[in-house]
Short mmCIF file of C-alpha atoms and ligand atoms in Angstrom, two decimals:
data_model
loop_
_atom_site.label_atom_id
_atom_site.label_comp_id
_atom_site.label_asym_id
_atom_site.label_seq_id
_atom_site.Cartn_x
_atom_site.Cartn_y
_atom_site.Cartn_z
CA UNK I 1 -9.99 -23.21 -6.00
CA UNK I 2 -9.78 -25.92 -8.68
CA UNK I 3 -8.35 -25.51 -11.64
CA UNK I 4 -11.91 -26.17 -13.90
CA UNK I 5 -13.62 -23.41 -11.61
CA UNK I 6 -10.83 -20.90 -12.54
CA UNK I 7 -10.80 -21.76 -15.94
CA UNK I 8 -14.33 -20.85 -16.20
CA UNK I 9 -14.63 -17.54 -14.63
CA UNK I 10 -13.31 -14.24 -16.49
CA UNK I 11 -10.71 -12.17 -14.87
CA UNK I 12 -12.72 -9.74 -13.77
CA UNK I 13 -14.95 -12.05 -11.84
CA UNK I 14 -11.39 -14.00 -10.76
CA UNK I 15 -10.65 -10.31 -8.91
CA UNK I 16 -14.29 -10.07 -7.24
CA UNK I 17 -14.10 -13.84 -6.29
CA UNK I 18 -11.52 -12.83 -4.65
CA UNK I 19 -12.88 -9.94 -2.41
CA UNK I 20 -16.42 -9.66 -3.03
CA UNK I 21 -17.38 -12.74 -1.04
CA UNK I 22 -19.24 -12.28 1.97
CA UNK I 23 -16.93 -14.39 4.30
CA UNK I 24 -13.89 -12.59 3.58
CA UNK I 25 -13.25 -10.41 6.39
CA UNK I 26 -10.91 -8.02 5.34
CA UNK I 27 -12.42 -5.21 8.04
CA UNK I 28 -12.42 -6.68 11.57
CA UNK I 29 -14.00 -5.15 14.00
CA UNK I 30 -10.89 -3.57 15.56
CA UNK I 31 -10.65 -1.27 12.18
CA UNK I 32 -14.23 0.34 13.04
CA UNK I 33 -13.12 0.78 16.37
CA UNK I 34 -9.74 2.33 15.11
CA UNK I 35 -11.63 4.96 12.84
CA UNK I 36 -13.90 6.00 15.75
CA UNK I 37 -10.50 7.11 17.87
CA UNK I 38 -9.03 8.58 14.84
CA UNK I 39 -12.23 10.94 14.33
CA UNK I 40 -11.88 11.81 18.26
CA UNK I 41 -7.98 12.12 18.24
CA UNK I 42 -7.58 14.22 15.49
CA UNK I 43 -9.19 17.30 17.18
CA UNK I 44 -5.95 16.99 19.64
CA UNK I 45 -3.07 17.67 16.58
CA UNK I 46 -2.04 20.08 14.87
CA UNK I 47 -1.26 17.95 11.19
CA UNK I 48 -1.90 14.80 9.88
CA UNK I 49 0.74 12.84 8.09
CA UNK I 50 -1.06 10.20 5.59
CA UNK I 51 1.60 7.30 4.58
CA UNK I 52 0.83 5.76 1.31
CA UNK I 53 2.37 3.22 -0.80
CA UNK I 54 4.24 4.60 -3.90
CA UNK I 55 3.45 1.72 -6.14
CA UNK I 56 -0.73 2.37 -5.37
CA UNK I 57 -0.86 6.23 -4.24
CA UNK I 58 -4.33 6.09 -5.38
CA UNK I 59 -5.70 2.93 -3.75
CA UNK I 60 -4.27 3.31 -0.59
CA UNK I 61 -5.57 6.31 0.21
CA UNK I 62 -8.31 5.75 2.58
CA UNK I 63 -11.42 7.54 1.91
CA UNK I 64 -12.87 6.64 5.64
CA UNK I 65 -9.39 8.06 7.00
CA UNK I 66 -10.07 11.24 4.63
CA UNK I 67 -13.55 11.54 5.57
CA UNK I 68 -12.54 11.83 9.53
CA UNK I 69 -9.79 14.03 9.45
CA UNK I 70 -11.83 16.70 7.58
CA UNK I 71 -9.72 20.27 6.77
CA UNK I 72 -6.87 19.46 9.08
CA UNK I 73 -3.23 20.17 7.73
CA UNK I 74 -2.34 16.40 5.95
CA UNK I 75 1.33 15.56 4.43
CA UNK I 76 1.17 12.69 1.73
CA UNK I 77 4.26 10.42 1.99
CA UNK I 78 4.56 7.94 -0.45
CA UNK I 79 6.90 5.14 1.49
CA UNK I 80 8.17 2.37 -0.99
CA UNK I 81 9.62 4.54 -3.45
CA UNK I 82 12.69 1.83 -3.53
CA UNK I 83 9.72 -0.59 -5.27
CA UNK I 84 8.22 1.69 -7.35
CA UNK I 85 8.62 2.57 -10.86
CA UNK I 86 10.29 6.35 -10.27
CA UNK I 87 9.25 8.02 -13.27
CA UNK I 88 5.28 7.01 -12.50
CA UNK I 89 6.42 8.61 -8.71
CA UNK I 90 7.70 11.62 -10.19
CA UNK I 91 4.56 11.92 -12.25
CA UNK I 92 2.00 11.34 -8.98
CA UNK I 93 4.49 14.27 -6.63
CA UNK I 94 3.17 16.43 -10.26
CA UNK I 95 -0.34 14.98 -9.73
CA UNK I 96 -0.48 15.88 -5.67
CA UNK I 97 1.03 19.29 -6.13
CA UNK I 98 -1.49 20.14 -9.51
CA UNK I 99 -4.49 19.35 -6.91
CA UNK I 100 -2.72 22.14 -4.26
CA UNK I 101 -1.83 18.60 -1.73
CA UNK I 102 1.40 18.65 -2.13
CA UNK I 103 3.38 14.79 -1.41
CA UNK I 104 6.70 13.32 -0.76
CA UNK I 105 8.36 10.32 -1.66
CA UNK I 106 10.26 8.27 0.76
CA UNK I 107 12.28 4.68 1.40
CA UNK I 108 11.60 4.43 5.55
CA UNK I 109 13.83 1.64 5.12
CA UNK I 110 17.09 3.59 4.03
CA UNK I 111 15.86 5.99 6.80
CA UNK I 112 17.84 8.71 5.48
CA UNK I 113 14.43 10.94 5.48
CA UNK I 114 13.96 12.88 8.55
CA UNK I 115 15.21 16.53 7.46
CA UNK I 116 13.28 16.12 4.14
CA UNK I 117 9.86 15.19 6.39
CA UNK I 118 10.72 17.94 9.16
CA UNK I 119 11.16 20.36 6.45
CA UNK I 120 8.18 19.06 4.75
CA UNK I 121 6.24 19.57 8.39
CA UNK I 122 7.45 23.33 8.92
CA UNK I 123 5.99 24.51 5.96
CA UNK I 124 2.77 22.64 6.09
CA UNK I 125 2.25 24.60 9.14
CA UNK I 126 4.00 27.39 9.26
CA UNK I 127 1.16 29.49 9.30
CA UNK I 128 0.31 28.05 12.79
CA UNK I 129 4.09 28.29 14.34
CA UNK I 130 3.70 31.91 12.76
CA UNK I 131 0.86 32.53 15.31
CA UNK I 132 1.82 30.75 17.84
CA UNK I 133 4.93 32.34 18.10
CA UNK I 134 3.48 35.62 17.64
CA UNK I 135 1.21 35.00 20.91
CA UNK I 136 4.44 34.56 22.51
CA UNK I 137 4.05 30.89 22.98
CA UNK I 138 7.39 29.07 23.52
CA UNK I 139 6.45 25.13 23.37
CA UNK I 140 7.13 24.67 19.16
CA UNK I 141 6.38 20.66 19.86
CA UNK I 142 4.17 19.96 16.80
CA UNK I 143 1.43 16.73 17.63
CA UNK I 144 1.03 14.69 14.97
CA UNK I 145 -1.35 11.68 13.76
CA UNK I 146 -0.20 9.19 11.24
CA UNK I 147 -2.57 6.85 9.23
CA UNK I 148 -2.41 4.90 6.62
CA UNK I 149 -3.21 0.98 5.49
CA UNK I 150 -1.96 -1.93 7.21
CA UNK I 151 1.48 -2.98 6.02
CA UNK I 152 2.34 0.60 4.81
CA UNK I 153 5.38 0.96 6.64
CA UNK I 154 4.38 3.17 9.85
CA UNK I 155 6.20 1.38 12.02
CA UNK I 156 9.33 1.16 10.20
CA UNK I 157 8.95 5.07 9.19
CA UNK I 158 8.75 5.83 13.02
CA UNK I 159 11.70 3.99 13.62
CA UNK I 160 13.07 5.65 10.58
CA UNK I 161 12.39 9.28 11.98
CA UNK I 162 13.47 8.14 15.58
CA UNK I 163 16.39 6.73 14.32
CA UNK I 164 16.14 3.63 16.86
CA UNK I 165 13.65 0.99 16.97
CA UNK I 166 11.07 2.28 19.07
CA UNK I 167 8.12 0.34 17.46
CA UNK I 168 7.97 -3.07 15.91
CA UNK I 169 7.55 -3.28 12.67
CA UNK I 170 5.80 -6.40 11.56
CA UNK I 171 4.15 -7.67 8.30
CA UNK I 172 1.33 -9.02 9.83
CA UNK I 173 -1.66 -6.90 8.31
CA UNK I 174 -4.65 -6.64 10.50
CA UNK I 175 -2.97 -6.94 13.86
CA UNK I 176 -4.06 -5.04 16.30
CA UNK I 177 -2.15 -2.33 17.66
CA UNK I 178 -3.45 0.22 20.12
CA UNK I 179 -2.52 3.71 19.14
CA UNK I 180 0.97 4.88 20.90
CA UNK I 181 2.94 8.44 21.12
CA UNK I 182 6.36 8.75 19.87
CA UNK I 183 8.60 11.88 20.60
CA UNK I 184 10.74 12.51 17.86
CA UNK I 185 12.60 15.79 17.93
CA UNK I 186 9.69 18.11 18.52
CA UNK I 187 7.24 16.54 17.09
CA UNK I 188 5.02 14.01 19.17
CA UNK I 189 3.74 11.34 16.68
CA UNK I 190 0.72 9.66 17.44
CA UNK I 191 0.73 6.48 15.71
CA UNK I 192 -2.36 5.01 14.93
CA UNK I 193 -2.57 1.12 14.09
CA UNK I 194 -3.06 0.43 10.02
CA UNK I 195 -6.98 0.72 8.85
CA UNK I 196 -8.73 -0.63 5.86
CA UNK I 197 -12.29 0.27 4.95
CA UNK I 198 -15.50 -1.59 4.06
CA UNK I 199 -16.69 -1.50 1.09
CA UNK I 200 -13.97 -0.78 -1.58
CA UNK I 201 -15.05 1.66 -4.32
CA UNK I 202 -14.39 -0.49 -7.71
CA UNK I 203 -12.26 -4.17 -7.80
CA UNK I 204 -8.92 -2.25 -9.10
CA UNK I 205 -8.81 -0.99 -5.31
CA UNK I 206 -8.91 -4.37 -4.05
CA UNK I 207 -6.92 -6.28 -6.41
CA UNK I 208 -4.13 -3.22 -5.77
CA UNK I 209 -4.25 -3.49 -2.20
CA UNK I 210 -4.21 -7.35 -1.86
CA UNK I 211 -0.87 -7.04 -4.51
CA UNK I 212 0.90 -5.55 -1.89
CA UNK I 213 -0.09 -7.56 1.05
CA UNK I 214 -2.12 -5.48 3.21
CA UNK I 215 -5.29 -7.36 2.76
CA UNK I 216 -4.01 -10.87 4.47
CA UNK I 217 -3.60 -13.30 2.21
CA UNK I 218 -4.89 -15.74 4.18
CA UNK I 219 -8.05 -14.07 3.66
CA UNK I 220 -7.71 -14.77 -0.20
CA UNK I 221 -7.50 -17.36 -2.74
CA UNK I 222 -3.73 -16.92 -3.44
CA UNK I 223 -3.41 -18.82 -6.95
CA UNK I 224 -6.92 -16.41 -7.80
CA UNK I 225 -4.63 -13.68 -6.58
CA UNK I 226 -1.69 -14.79 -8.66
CA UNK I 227 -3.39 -15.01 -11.69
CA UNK I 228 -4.95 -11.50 -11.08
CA UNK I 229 -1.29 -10.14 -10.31
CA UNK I 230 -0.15 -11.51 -13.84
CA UNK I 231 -2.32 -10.06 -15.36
CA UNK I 232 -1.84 -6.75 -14.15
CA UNK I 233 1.76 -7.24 -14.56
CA UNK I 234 1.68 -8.90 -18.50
CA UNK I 235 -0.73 -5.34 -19.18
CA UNK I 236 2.13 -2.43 -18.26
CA UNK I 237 5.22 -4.44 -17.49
CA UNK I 238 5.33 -7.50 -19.97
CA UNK I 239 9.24 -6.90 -20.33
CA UNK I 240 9.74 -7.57 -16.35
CA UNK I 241 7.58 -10.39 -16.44
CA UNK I 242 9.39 -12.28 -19.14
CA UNK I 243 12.37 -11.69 -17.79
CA UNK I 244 12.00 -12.31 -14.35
CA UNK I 245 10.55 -15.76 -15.80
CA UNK I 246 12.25 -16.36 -18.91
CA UNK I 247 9.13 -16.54 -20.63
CA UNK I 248 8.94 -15.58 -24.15
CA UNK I 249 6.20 -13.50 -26.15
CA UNK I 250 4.25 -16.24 -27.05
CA UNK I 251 4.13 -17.62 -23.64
CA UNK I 252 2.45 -14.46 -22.81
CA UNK I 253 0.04 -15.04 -25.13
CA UNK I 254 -1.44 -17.64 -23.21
CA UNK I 255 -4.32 -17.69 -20.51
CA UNK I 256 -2.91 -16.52 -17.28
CA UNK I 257 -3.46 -19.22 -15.58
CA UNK I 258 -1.52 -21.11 -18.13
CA UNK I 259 1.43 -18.91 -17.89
CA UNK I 260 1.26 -19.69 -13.60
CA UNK I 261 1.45 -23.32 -14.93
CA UNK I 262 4.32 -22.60 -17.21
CA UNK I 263 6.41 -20.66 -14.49
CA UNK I 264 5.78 -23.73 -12.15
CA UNK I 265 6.94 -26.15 -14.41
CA UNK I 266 10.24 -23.63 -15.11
CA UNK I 267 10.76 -23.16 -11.67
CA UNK I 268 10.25 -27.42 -10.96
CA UNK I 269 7.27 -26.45 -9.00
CA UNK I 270 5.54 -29.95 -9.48
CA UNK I 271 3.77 -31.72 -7.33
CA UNK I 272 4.50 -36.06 -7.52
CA UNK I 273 3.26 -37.03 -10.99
CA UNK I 274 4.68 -33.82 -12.69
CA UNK I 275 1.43 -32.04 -11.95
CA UNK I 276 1.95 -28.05 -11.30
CA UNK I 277 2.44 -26.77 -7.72
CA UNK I 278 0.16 -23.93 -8.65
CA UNK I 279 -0.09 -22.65 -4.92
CA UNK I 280 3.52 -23.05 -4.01
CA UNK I 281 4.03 -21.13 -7.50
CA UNK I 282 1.55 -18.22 -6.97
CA UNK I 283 3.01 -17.85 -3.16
CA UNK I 284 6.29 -17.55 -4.61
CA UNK I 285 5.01 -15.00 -7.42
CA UNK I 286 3.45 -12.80 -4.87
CA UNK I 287 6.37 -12.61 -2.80
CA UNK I 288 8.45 -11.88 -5.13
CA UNK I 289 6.69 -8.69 -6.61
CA UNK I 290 6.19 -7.77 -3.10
CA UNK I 291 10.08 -7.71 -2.65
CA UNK I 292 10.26 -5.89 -5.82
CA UNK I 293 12.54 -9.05 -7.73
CA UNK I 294 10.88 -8.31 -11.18
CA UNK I 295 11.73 -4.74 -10.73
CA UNK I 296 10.27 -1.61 -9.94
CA UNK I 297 6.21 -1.60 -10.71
CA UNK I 298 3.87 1.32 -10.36
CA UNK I 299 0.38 -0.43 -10.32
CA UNK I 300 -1.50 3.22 -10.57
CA UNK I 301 -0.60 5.81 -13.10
CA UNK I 302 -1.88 9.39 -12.25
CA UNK I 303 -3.52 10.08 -15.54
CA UNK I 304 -5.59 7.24 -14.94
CA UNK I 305 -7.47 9.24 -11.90
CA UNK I 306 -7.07 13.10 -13.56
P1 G4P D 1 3.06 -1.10 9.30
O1 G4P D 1 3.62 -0.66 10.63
O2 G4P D 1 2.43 0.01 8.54
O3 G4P D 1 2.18 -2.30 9.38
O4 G4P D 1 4.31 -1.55 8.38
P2 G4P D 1 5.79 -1.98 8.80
O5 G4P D 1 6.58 -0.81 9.23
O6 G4P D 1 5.69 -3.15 9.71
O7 G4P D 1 6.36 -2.43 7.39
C1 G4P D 1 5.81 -3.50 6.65
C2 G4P D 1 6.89 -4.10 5.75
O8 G4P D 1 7.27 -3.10 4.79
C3 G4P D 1 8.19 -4.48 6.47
O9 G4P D 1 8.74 -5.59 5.76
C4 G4P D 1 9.09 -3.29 6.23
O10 G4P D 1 10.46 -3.61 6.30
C5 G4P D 1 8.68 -2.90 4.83
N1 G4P D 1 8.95 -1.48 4.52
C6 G4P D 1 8.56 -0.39 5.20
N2 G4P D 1 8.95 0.74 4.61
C7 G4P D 1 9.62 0.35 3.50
C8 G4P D 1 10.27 1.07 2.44
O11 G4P D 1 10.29 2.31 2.36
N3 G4P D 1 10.85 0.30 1.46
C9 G4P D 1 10.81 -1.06 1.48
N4 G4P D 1 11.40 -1.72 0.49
N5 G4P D 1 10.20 -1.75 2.45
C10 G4P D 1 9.61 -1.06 3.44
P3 G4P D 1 8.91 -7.01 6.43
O12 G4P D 1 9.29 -7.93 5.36
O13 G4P D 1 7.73 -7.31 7.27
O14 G4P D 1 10.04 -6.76 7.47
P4 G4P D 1 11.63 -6.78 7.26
O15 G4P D 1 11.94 -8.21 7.00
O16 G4P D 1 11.93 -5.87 6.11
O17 G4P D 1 12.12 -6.27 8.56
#
């Protein structure tokens, strides 16, 4: 995208440029076909853990996902919680429990989780080991589906709980993966490969879940996506942002796609004839809220959905 188009589009129309367009293919066909095995599967367990991303509860909870797993037992886990803001995590366990769902907050990546989830497991359904051990039935292995959105950290959670790698994790959203069971302990995991859904409900949701990289960015106009993500960022972290970039207040004032210009030309992102490297710059800016370098950022706030 050229500098003159951006330029001349508002921000909210930057976001929907971004997602809206009919040749973006954020769904392939492989997702549909994913849902339809999730609806069938989850007759066959007894819970359903949902994995969401602690800096978006909110947007990455799949409304198709919810749809198809109807009144079954769900856990919330909110993976990520290293990159999140923790008092905005604190507030969304409050949120969960006020609406009787009850969540968690985990890092997979410290994988120092597993009694916390077990527990977590046992009393979501202890009603049914109640019975089940009451009708004198002696196999206690609990089956168990896990969803959630591409790039959420299921593999790396698995591998967590397993404590070995038993399934790759990869940052390549949108890859297909057929679904697989994992024993861990007594609980026999099915892991289901990462789903998106098709139409998203307002731009927020989109703009949220391309942030975190699991709509592909190669899918996206990455400096529209920057520009977006400063945004965001200058509205309810402008400390971390002028930090992170030694930019001052007044810098902040400016457009945002001047302030992607400015950190280019303080990070020597220029192309030959001093002109800005805007798409070097706003891959580097992605990547580095992804890895959490400003800080730790919440993008969702639960009074914002109460
Ligand atoms: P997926 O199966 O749901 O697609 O996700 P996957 O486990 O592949 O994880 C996606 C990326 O998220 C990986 O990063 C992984 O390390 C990271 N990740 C998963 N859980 C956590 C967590 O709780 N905290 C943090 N900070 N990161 C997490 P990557 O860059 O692709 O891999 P790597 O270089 O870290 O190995």
């Amino acid at each position: 995208m050229k500098r003159r188009d951006k330029e001349s589009l508002e921000f909210d129309e930057l976001a929907s440029y971004n997602v809206n367009r009919k040749d973006i293919q954020w769904f392939p066909g492989h997702m549909m076909k994913t849902l339809r095995i999730m609806e069938k599967e989850v007759k066959n367990v007894d819970v359903v853990i949902i994995l969401l991303d602690a800096r978006i509860p909110y947007s990455s909870m799949n409304p198709e996902i919810e749809k198809r797993i109807g009144n079954k037992p769900r856990i919330y886990i909110m993976n990520k919680r290293d990159l999140a803001d923790p008092r905005i995590t604190d507030k969304w366990i409050q949120y969960f429990k006020k609406k009787g769902m009850g969540a968690i907050a985990i890092d997979s990546k410290n994988g120092r989780n597993t009694k916390l989830i077990q527990n977590r497991i046992s009393r979501e359904l202890s009603d049914l080991m109640r019975r089940r051990q009451s009708r004198g039935i002696e196999n206690m292995t609990v089956k168990a589906m896990m969803v959630g959105i591409p790039n959420v950290g299921k593999s790396t959670f698995i591998n967590s709980l397993a404590g070995t790698q038993r399934a790759k994790a990869q940052d390549r959203p949108g890859v297909t993966r057929g679904k697989q069971w994992v024993t861990v302990g007594n609980l026999d995991l099915l892991d289901m490969p990462g789903v998106l859904w098709p139409k998203f409900e307002n731009q927020n949701i989109a703009s949220n879940l391309a942030f975190i990289g699991s709509i592909k960015d190669d899918v996206l106009d990455i400096e529209t996506l920057a520009v977006s993500l400063i945004d965001e960022i200058k509205k309810i972290y402008p400390e971390l942002l002028k930090e992170r970039y030694k930019l001052s207040e007044d810098d902040l004032e400016a457009d945002n796609y001047d302030i992607l210009c400015n950190i280019c030309r303080k990070r020597g992102m220029l192309l030959p004839g001093g002109v800005e490297n805007t798409e070097r710059c706003a891959i580097m800016l992605c990547d580095e809220f992804r890895a959490s370098k400003m800080g730790r950022i919440s993008l969702e706030r639960p009074e914002d959905y109460e």
